[in-house]
Every structure is written in structure tokens, then in C-alpha cells.
Short mmCIF file of C-alpha atoms in Angstrom, two decimals:
data_model
loop_
_atom_site.label_atom_id
_atom_site.label_comp_id
_atom_site.label_asym_id
_atom_site.label_seq_id
_atom_site.Cartn_x
_atom_site.Cartn_y
_atom_site.Cartn_z
CA MET N 1 -0.01 0.03 0.00
CA ALA N 2 2.08 2.85 -1.20
CA ILE N 3 1.84 6.15 -3.03
CA PHE N 4 4.53 6.31 -5.66
CA GLY N 5 4.15 9.75 -7.07
CA LEU N 6 2.04 12.71 -8.14
CA TRP N 7 1.81 14.55 -11.48
CA VAL N 8 -0.10 17.71 -12.16
CA ILE N 9 -0.91 18.44 -15.82
CA ASN N 10 -2.28 21.74 -17.05
CA LYS N 11 -5.09 22.02 -19.50
CA ALA N 12 -2.78 22.17 -22.50
CA GLY N 13 -1.23 18.82 -21.61
CA GLY N 14 2.02 20.13 -20.18
CA LEU N 15 3.47 18.80 -16.92
CA VAL N 16 3.54 21.50 -14.30
CA TYR N 17 4.40 19.50 -11.19
CA GLN N 18 5.98 16.14 -10.57
CA ARG N 19 7.01 14.50 -7.31
CA THR N 20 8.04 11.06 -6.23
CA PHE N 21 7.14 9.84 -2.73
CA ALA N 22 8.27 6.22 -2.72
CA ASP N 23 10.46 3.96 -4.77
CA GLY N 24 8.88 1.30 -6.86
CA LEU N 25 8.74 2.82 -10.23
CA ALA N 26 11.58 3.52 -12.63
CA GLN N 27 13.62 6.65 -12.28
CA LEU N 28 12.88 8.86 -15.28
CA THR N 29 14.56 11.97 -16.61
CA SER N 30 12.52 15.16 -16.58
CA ASN N 31 12.19 14.97 -20.31
CA GLU N 32 10.71 11.48 -20.17
CA ASN N 33 8.27 12.70 -17.55
CA LEU N 34 7.18 15.50 -19.80
CA VAL N 35 6.63 13.13 -22.69
CA LEU N 36 4.66 10.71 -20.58
CA ALA N 37 2.43 13.47 -19.22
CA GLY N 38 1.68 14.67 -22.75
CA THR N 39 0.87 11.12 -23.80
CA LEU N 40 -1.47 10.63 -20.88
CA HIS N 41 -3.25 13.89 -21.72
CA GLY N 42 -3.90 12.57 -25.24
CA ILE N 43 -5.02 9.14 -24.05
CA HIS N 44 -7.41 10.72 -21.59
CA ALA N 45 -9.08 12.63 -24.40
CA ILE N 46 -9.34 9.63 -26.69
CA THR N 47 -10.77 7.32 -24.03
CA ALA N 48 -13.63 9.77 -23.55
CA ARG N 49 -14.48 9.26 -27.25
CA LEU N 50 -14.45 5.50 -27.24
CA SER N 51 -17.51 4.87 -25.17
CA PRO N 52 -19.69 2.11 -26.52
CA ILE N 53 -22.83 3.46 -24.90
CA PRO N 54 -24.51 6.68 -26.02
CA GLY N 55 -24.06 9.66 -23.80
CA GLN N 56 -21.07 11.34 -22.31
CA SER N 57 -18.19 9.40 -20.96
CA SER N 58 -15.44 10.85 -18.86
CA GLY N 59 -11.84 10.17 -19.83
CA ALA N 60 -9.88 7.35 -18.19
CA GLN N 61 -10.13 7.55 -14.40
CA VAL N 62 -8.10 4.58 -13.35
CA ILE N 63 -5.45 2.87 -15.42
CA GLU N 64 -4.13 -0.39 -14.00
CA GLY N 65 -0.88 -2.13 -14.63
CA GLU N 66 0.32 -5.19 -12.83
CA THR N 67 2.32 -3.56 -10.07
CA PHE N 68 0.88 -0.03 -9.92
CA LYS N 69 -2.10 2.02 -10.96
CA LEU N 70 -2.71 5.50 -12.17
CA ASN N 71 -5.61 7.50 -10.76
CA VAL N 72 -6.71 10.57 -12.68
CA LEU N 73 -8.73 13.48 -11.31
CA LEU N 74 -9.91 15.89 -14.02
CA THR N 75 -11.02 19.18 -12.55
CA LEU N 76 -13.54 21.58 -14.01
CA THR N 77 -10.77 23.87 -15.16
CA GLY N 78 -9.01 21.16 -17.18
CA THR N 79 -6.21 20.53 -14.75
CA LYS N 80 -5.37 16.85 -14.22
CA PHE N 81 -4.05 15.34 -10.99
CA ILE N 82 -2.43 11.97 -11.55
CA LEU N 83 -1.66 9.84 -8.52
CA LEU N 84 0.50 6.75 -9.00
CA THR N 85 -0.17 4.15 -6.34
CA SER N 86 0.13 0.44 -5.66
CA PRO N 87 -2.79 -1.60 -6.95
CA ALA N 88 -4.07 -2.51 -3.54
CA GLU N 89 -5.06 1.02 -2.53
CA PRO N 90 -8.84 1.28 -2.19
CA ALA N 91 -10.49 3.58 -4.73
CA SER N 92 -12.45 5.53 -2.13
CA ALA N 93 -9.31 6.45 -0.17
CA ILE N 94 -7.57 7.56 -3.33
CA ASP N 95 -10.52 9.73 -4.34
CA VAL N 96 -10.49 11.42 -0.98
CA LEU N 97 -6.73 11.97 -1.21
CA LEU N 98 -7.00 13.44 -4.74
CA GLN N 99 -9.65 15.88 -3.51
CA LYS N 100 -7.42 16.93 -0.65
CA ILE N 101 -4.55 17.48 -3.06
CA TYR N 102 -6.82 19.58 -5.21
CA THR N 103 -7.76 21.66 -2.18
CA LEU N 104 -4.10 22.14 -1.31
CA TYR N 105 -3.40 23.14 -4.87
CA SER N 106 -6.11 25.76 -4.88
CA GLU N 107 -4.94 27.14 -1.55
CA LYS N 108 -1.22 27.17 -1.90
CA VAL N 109 -0.77 27.56 -5.64
CA MET N 110 -3.77 29.31 -7.15
CA GLN N 111 -4.14 31.79 -4.30
CA ASN N 112 -0.45 32.69 -4.59
CA PRO N 113 -0.38 36.03 -6.39
CA PHE N 114 3.06 35.38 -7.81
CA HIS N 115 2.14 32.18 -9.56
CA THR N 116 1.22 32.26 -13.25
CA PRO N 117 -1.57 29.85 -14.13
CA GLU N 118 -0.62 26.93 -16.40
CA MET N 119 3.06 27.42 -15.63
CA PRO N 120 5.30 25.02 -13.67
CA ILE N 121 4.62 25.10 -9.95
CA ARG N 122 7.47 26.36 -7.77
CA SER N 123 5.94 26.72 -4.35
CA GLU N 124 7.62 25.71 -1.13
CA ALA N 125 4.32 25.88 0.74
CA PHE N 126 2.76 23.45 -1.67
CA ASP N 127 5.73 21.07 -1.33
CA THR N 128 5.76 21.01 2.45
CA SER N 129 2.00 20.66 2.85
CA LEU N 130 1.95 17.87 0.27
CA GLY N 131 4.73 16.06 2.10
CA ALA N 132 2.71 16.37 5.31
CA LEU N 133 -0.41 15.10 3.65
CA ILE N 134 1.17 12.01 2.12
CA SER N 135 3.02 10.27 4.93
CA MET V 1 -22.68 -6.06 -18.33
CA ASN V 2 -20.42 -6.81 -21.17
CA LEU V 3 -20.23 -4.57 -24.08
CA GLY V 4 -18.02 -6.14 -26.66
CA THR V 5 -14.91 -8.11 -27.48
CA VAL V 6 -12.33 -7.26 -30.02
CA LYS V 7 -9.29 -9.19 -31.15
CA ILE V 8 -6.41 -7.52 -32.83
CA ASN V 9 -3.67 -9.50 -34.49
CA ARG V 10 -0.01 -8.68 -34.84
CA HIS V 11 -0.40 -6.48 -37.85
CA CYS V 12 -2.61 -4.16 -35.87
CA THR V 13 -5.71 -5.16 -37.74
CA CYS V 14 -8.90 -6.24 -36.09
CA VAL V 15 -9.74 -9.84 -36.82
CA TYR V 16 -12.69 -10.49 -34.62
CA TYR V 17 -15.54 -8.59 -33.04
CA HIS V 18 -18.42 -9.71 -30.99
CA ASP V 19 -20.89 -7.58 -29.16
CA TRP V 20 -23.53 -8.35 -26.62
CA HIS V 21 -25.12 -5.34 -25.04
CA ARG V 22 -24.28 -2.41 -27.12
CA THR V 23 -27.17 -0.03 -27.12
CA ARG V 24 -26.20 1.55 -30.39
CA ARG V 25 -24.82 -0.42 -33.27
CA PRO V 26 -21.41 0.42 -34.46
CA LYS V 27 -21.48 2.06 -37.83
CA PRO V 28 -20.46 -0.20 -40.68
CA ALA V 29 -16.95 0.28 -41.88
CA VAL V 30 -16.32 1.99 -45.16
CA GLU V 31 -15.62 -0.24 -48.07
CA GLY V 32 -12.13 -1.55 -47.93
CA GLY V 33 -11.56 -0.25 -44.45
CA ILE V 34 -12.21 -3.54 -42.80
CA LEU V 35 -11.34 -7.12 -43.52
CA PRO V 36 -13.95 -9.59 -44.56
CA ALA V 37 -14.70 -12.33 -42.02
CA VAL V 38 -14.56 -9.92 -39.16
CA SER V 39 -18.16 -9.33 -38.41
CA GLN V 40 -21.34 -9.23 -40.26
CA ALA V 41 -22.51 -6.33 -38.25
CA VAL V 42 -20.00 -3.84 -39.40
CA PHE V 43 -19.00 -5.10 -42.79
CA ALA V 44 -19.48 -2.44 -45.42
CA PRO V 45 -22.70 -2.73 -47.35
CA VAL V 46 -22.17 -4.49 -50.63
CA GLU V 47 -24.32 -5.74 -53.42
CA THR V 48 -26.03 -8.96 -52.54
CA ASN V 49 -24.10 -11.69 -54.15
CA ASN V 50 -25.08 -15.13 -55.13
CA ASN V 51 -25.02 -16.70 -51.70
CA ALA V 52 -27.66 -19.23 -51.09
CA THR V 53 -29.41 -17.70 -48.14
CA LEU V 54 -29.85 -14.22 -46.94
CA SER V 55 -30.00 -13.41 -43.29
CA SER V 56 -32.30 -10.63 -42.33
CA TYR V 57 -31.24 -8.42 -39.52
CA GLY V 58 -33.03 -8.09 -36.26
CA SER V 59 -31.79 -5.66 -33.72
CA PRO V 60 -29.02 -7.24 -31.75
CA ARG V 61 -29.91 -7.76 -28.17
CA ASN V 62 -26.58 -7.56 -26.63
CA THR V 63 -23.43 -6.12 -27.66
CA LEU V 64 -20.67 -6.77 -25.46
CA ASN V 65 -17.33 -7.74 -26.09
CA SER V 66 -15.21 -5.34 -27.50
CA SER V 67 -13.03 -7.30 -29.62
CA GLY V 68 -11.54 -5.13 -32.03
CA VAL V 69 -12.96 -6.52 -34.96
CA VAL V 70 -16.47 -7.01 -35.35
CA VAL V 71 -16.54 -10.38 -36.57
CA ALA V 72 -20.03 -11.36 -35.92
CA VAL V 73 -23.02 -9.82 -34.49
CA ASN V 74 -25.17 -12.04 -32.37
CA GLU V 75 -28.78 -11.61 -32.94
CA ILE V 76 -31.24 -13.16 -30.55
CA ASN V 77 -34.46 -12.59 -32.29
CA SER V 78 -33.29 -12.71 -35.83
CA GLN V 79 -35.07 -14.71 -38.49
CA SER V 80 -31.74 -15.57 -39.99
CA THR V 81 -30.66 -19.08 -40.81
CA ALA V 82 -28.28 -20.91 -38.63
CA SER V 83 -25.13 -19.68 -40.28
CA PRO V 84 -24.71 -16.01 -40.54
CA LEU V 85 -23.28 -14.93 -43.84
CA LEU V 86 -21.15 -12.07 -44.82
CA GLN V 87 -24.02 -9.98 -45.96
CA ALA V 88 -24.74 -6.36 -45.30
CA PRO V 89 -27.98 -5.88 -43.38
CA PRO V 90 -30.77 -4.60 -45.55
CA SER V 91 -32.12 -2.25 -42.92
CA PRO V 92 -30.46 1.04 -42.18
CA ILE V 93 -28.02 1.09 -39.30
CA ALA V 94 -28.59 3.58 -36.50
CA ALA V 95 -25.90 6.10 -35.84
CA SER V 96 -23.09 4.70 -33.75
CA SER V 97 -22.52 5.89 -30.26
CA THR V 98 -19.16 7.29 -31.10
CA GLY V 99 -20.16 8.76 -34.38
CA LEU V 100 -17.33 6.92 -36.00
CA ALA V 101 -17.27 4.20 -38.61
CA PHE V 102 -16.22 0.91 -37.09
CA ASP V 103 -12.84 0.64 -38.64
CA GLU V 104 -11.91 4.07 -37.34
CA GLU V 105 -13.11 3.11 -33.92
CA VAL V 106 -10.89 0.05 -34.02
CA LYS V 107 -7.89 2.14 -34.96
CA LEU V 108 -8.58 4.43 -32.06
CA VAL V 109 -8.88 1.51 -29.67
CA TYR V 110 -5.68 0.04 -30.94
CA GLY V 111 -3.84 3.34 -30.67
CA VAL V 112 -5.01 3.79 -27.09
CA VAL V 113 -3.97 0.33 -26.17
CA LEU V 114 -0.52 0.67 -27.76
CA SER V 115 0.19 4.03 -26.19
CA LEU V 116 -0.93 2.85 -22.78
CA ARG V 117 1.16 -0.23 -22.99
CA ASN V 118 4.32 1.73 -23.84
CA MET V 119 3.58 4.23 -21.11
CA ILE V 120 3.18 1.60 -18.43
CA LYS V 121 6.29 -0.16 -19.56
CA LYS V 122 8.23 3.08 -19.35
CA LEU V 123 6.87 4.07 -15.98
CA SER V 124 7.51 0.81 -14.28
CA GLY V 125 10.85 0.15 -15.85
CA ARG V 126 10.01 -3.55 -16.01
CA ASP V 127 8.41 -5.45 -18.82
CA GLU V 128 5.00 -4.90 -17.41
CA GLN V 129 1.60 -5.34 -19.03
CA PHE V 130 -1.22 -2.91 -18.88
CA VAL V 131 -4.28 -4.60 -17.50
CA ASN V 132 -7.30 -2.38 -17.78
CA TYR V 133 -8.58 1.15 -17.60
CA LYS V 134 -11.85 2.60 -16.40
CA THR V 135 -13.90 5.63 -17.31
CA SER V 136 -17.20 6.73 -15.96
CA ALA V 137 -19.09 4.86 -18.71
CA TYR V 138 -17.06 1.73 -19.51
CA LYS V 139 -14.02 -0.35 -18.59
CA LEU V 140 -11.59 -1.75 -21.13
CA HIS V 141 -9.68 -4.95 -20.34
CA LEU V 142 -6.65 -6.18 -22.29
CA PHE V 143 -4.98 -9.55 -22.52
CA GLU V 144 -2.01 -9.92 -24.78
CA SER V 145 -0.81 -13.38 -25.76
CA LEU V 146 2.88 -14.24 -26.21
CA SER V 147 2.27 -14.41 -29.98
CA GLY V 148 1.21 -10.82 -30.12
CA TYR V 149 -2.54 -11.24 -30.32
CA LYS V 150 -4.42 -8.65 -28.27
CA PHE V 151 -7.78 -9.53 -26.76
CA ILE V 152 -9.78 -6.52 -25.72
CA MET V 153 -13.01 -6.51 -23.81
CA LEU V 154 -15.29 -3.60 -22.93
CA SER V 155 -17.61 -3.89 -19.97
CA ASP V 156 -19.42 -1.66 -17.59
CA PRO V 157 -17.28 0.12 -15.03
CA SER V 158 -18.18 -1.89 -11.96
CA THR V 159 -16.89 -5.17 -13.32
CA GLU V 160 -13.82 -6.73 -11.81
CA SER V 161 -10.84 -7.51 -13.97
CA LEU V 162 -11.84 -9.64 -16.91
CA ARG V 163 -8.32 -10.57 -17.81
CA LEU V 164 -8.83 -14.13 -16.69
CA ILE V 165 -11.86 -14.50 -18.94
CA LEU V 166 -9.92 -13.17 -21.89
CA ARG V 167 -7.19 -15.61 -21.16
CA GLN V 168 -9.74 -18.36 -21.04
CA ILE V 169 -11.06 -17.30 -24.38
CA TYR V 170 -7.53 -17.53 -25.70
CA VAL V 171 -6.85 -20.93 -24.17
CA GLY V 172 -10.27 -22.31 -25.03
CA PRO V 173 -12.14 -21.33 -28.19
CA PHE V 174 -9.29 -19.42 -29.81
CA LEU V 175 -6.77 -22.26 -29.70
CA GLU V 176 -9.37 -24.84 -30.52
CA TYR V 177 -11.21 -23.24 -33.37
CA VAL V 178 -8.82 -20.74 -34.81
CA VAL V 179 -5.25 -21.89 -34.30
CA ARG V 180 -5.99 -25.53 -34.79
CA ASN V 181 -8.34 -24.87 -37.69
CA PRO V 182 -6.56 -25.54 -40.99
CA LEU V 183 -9.04 -23.44 -42.91
CA VAL V 184 -8.42 -20.25 -40.94
CA THR V 185 -5.41 -18.29 -42.11
CA MET V 186 -3.75 -16.78 -39.06
CA ASP V 187 -1.74 -13.59 -39.52
CA SER V 188 -3.66 -12.88 -42.67
CA LYS V 189 -3.86 -9.37 -43.89
CA GLU V 190 -6.94 -10.02 -45.90
CA TYR V 191 -9.22 -12.02 -43.74
CA GLY V 192 -10.46 -12.01 -40.22
CA ILE V 193 -11.05 -15.15 -38.21
CA ASP V 194 -14.81 -15.33 -37.97
CA ASN V 195 -16.11 -18.82 -37.99
CA GLU V 196 -19.12 -20.48 -36.56
CA TYR V 197 -17.50 -22.59 -33.92
CA PHE V 198 -15.36 -19.79 -32.59
CA ARG V 199 -18.28 -17.44 -32.36
CA THR V 200 -20.52 -19.85 -30.59
CA GLY V 201 -17.71 -21.02 -28.31
CA VAL V 202 -16.95 -17.48 -27.23
CA ASP V 203 -20.62 -16.70 -26.85
CA ARG V 204 -21.25 -19.75 -24.68
CA MET V 205 -18.25 -19.00 -22.50
CA ILE V 206 -19.20 -15.37 -21.94
CA ARG V 207 -22.85 -16.01 -21.34
CA GLY V 208 -22.04 -18.75 -18.90
CA SER V 209 -19.69 -16.70 -16.84
CA SER V 210 -20.65 -15.07 -13.59
CA PHE V 211 -20.35 -11.45 -14.55
CA PHE V 212 -22.71 -11.59 -17.50
CA SER V 213 -26.00 -10.10 -16.67
#
């Protein structure tokens, strides 16, 4: 039961925040992280289109591999919060955690007058409060 | 609730499709966009040829299974003869839920699966398989055989992982009626793998399993 990492992707598909909390996944260069975030942004859009039933479908919310899973929270503004966890984590706990991360984001990042929206996040307050939340 | 099964071969072409509960039919593929012997339901409309019997289309009851290729459409209340033929349905097809022709939908599915697979492999650093993904409306399960065949199933979001069922389809009906069938050309770029035994075998297996409603 572990949380491996967090990504925050802006509405254009660019990675604005990336943090690893526990080992378990491969170490990637920052460039590789950027590429993966962009790919995930595209996949999220396509999965919304592939729904076999009529009506709206959201994009992918959970993507499972064998040793980890990706949980996606798409906010109303188009920002995506991606949490990488072990597969055993219960979905309800992860949803609650993602909402708390979103709250932290809106408090420490969006309410910071020196932060430009859609730009990479460089906020010590966000980092420390995130560390306190996830541990 | 299952929605459909799709099988994609090594050349990234859909070779089988079977659906059970799909509320809207997939649009037929454009001429030339799909292989014959994939599925009656989505084969492009053609002139009626000199086949002995014509099957008339009823509305399919279930569409489940998302196998990439629509190889056959199961009709419960059809007046068709026992063996479905590769005939286009005479009645007009309702608009598909995705608004796409079937072959385009298959390409999208394949693209998503391929990208997700590469991403998961990259992220984990090990040779790891992507298992499934879930949206608010459906869940897509993948099983990839060692030979490169991809078995994809779409179901409703609350289903548990169907990977085992896909593996059973591979080990059961697929090996029996497709691999060991001398009349079916595997790895063909021109033909899918639809045949009577395979279709009924898959159907029986899925309908008999616990998650099918």
C-alpha cells in the first residue's frame, strides 16, 4: 500500500508539477516525464471518445498495470491530478486523497499572487503541505 | 454487463468482433476499411451476391465484447438461418454511439492500447503489461498473448478485472477453433477469423460466466 508519485498536468497537456514519494517505479529523466504526461493527456481525451454506450463518458479515471495504478482526477478547469499508487489502494481512499490534493493546490498555488496559471509550480508551501499530507 | 470483445492481431488489424449489449450499433466500416470475415454487423454494405441464403437483420440484443474486430453480431431474435453470412444488413443502421465508422473506432482503440502499454512499460521500468482502464461509462480490459494477439473486452465500469476471462477465451475457443483450424489463415492481412465454432464457443463461454447479466 504505497503512493509512488504525483503529477499535475495543465489544460494544454504540459506537466507543471511532478513529485516522487516512494520507490517502486523507474527513475525517469525530466524529459521522459514531460513526454509521458503529454501522452497521458492525449489518451485521456481519446478514451472519452471510445465509449460504446450513448451519452457522455469521462476520460480514463483509473489505469491499471500489474504492479501499480494511475488515478486521474480531471477538474472543472481542465487541470489533471495523476496519482501513482500500488494496486491494492482502495479507490475511495484515493478519491479522498485526490480531492485533498486539489484543495491544497487551490490554496497554496492558485491563491499565490506570484504564480502564473498553467506554468510550472514552484511553491515551497505546496511542497511541504503535500509532504505532510502524504506520509 | 459486457459490451463487446475485439481481437487484434500482430499487424494491428482487427480480426474479430463480437458484441452483446451495445445499445447503439457500431457504424459499418467503409468499403475496404475492414477485413472480410470480421463481423457481419460492421462489414461495409455490398451488393447482394449469389449466396444461397440471406440473413435478415433483427436488432441485436446484446453487444458486449469489444473485440476489435467486429466479426459477428449475435442476434437473438433474428429470423436468420443458422449460419450468418457475410451480408450487409438490408435495414439502415442507427448512428453509432461514437459517431465513427467501425474501422476508425478500431484504430482508435488500438492506438490507445498501444500508447498505454508503452507508457506503463516506461513508468514501471520492467516489462509490465497494462491490465485495464476505467472511465465513468465503461471499462476496457486487455490480454495480450505471447504471440502478439491482443484480446480486448469492454464492460461496464463496476466489473472486476476480466483478464482471466480473456485468457480463457484464448486458451479455449481461440486455440481450438482458430489456431488448430486448418481453414483459418492466421496472420492474414486479408481475412479475419470469424467462424461459426469460434463465435458460438466465445458466446457460450461469456454467457455462462458469472459477470454476464
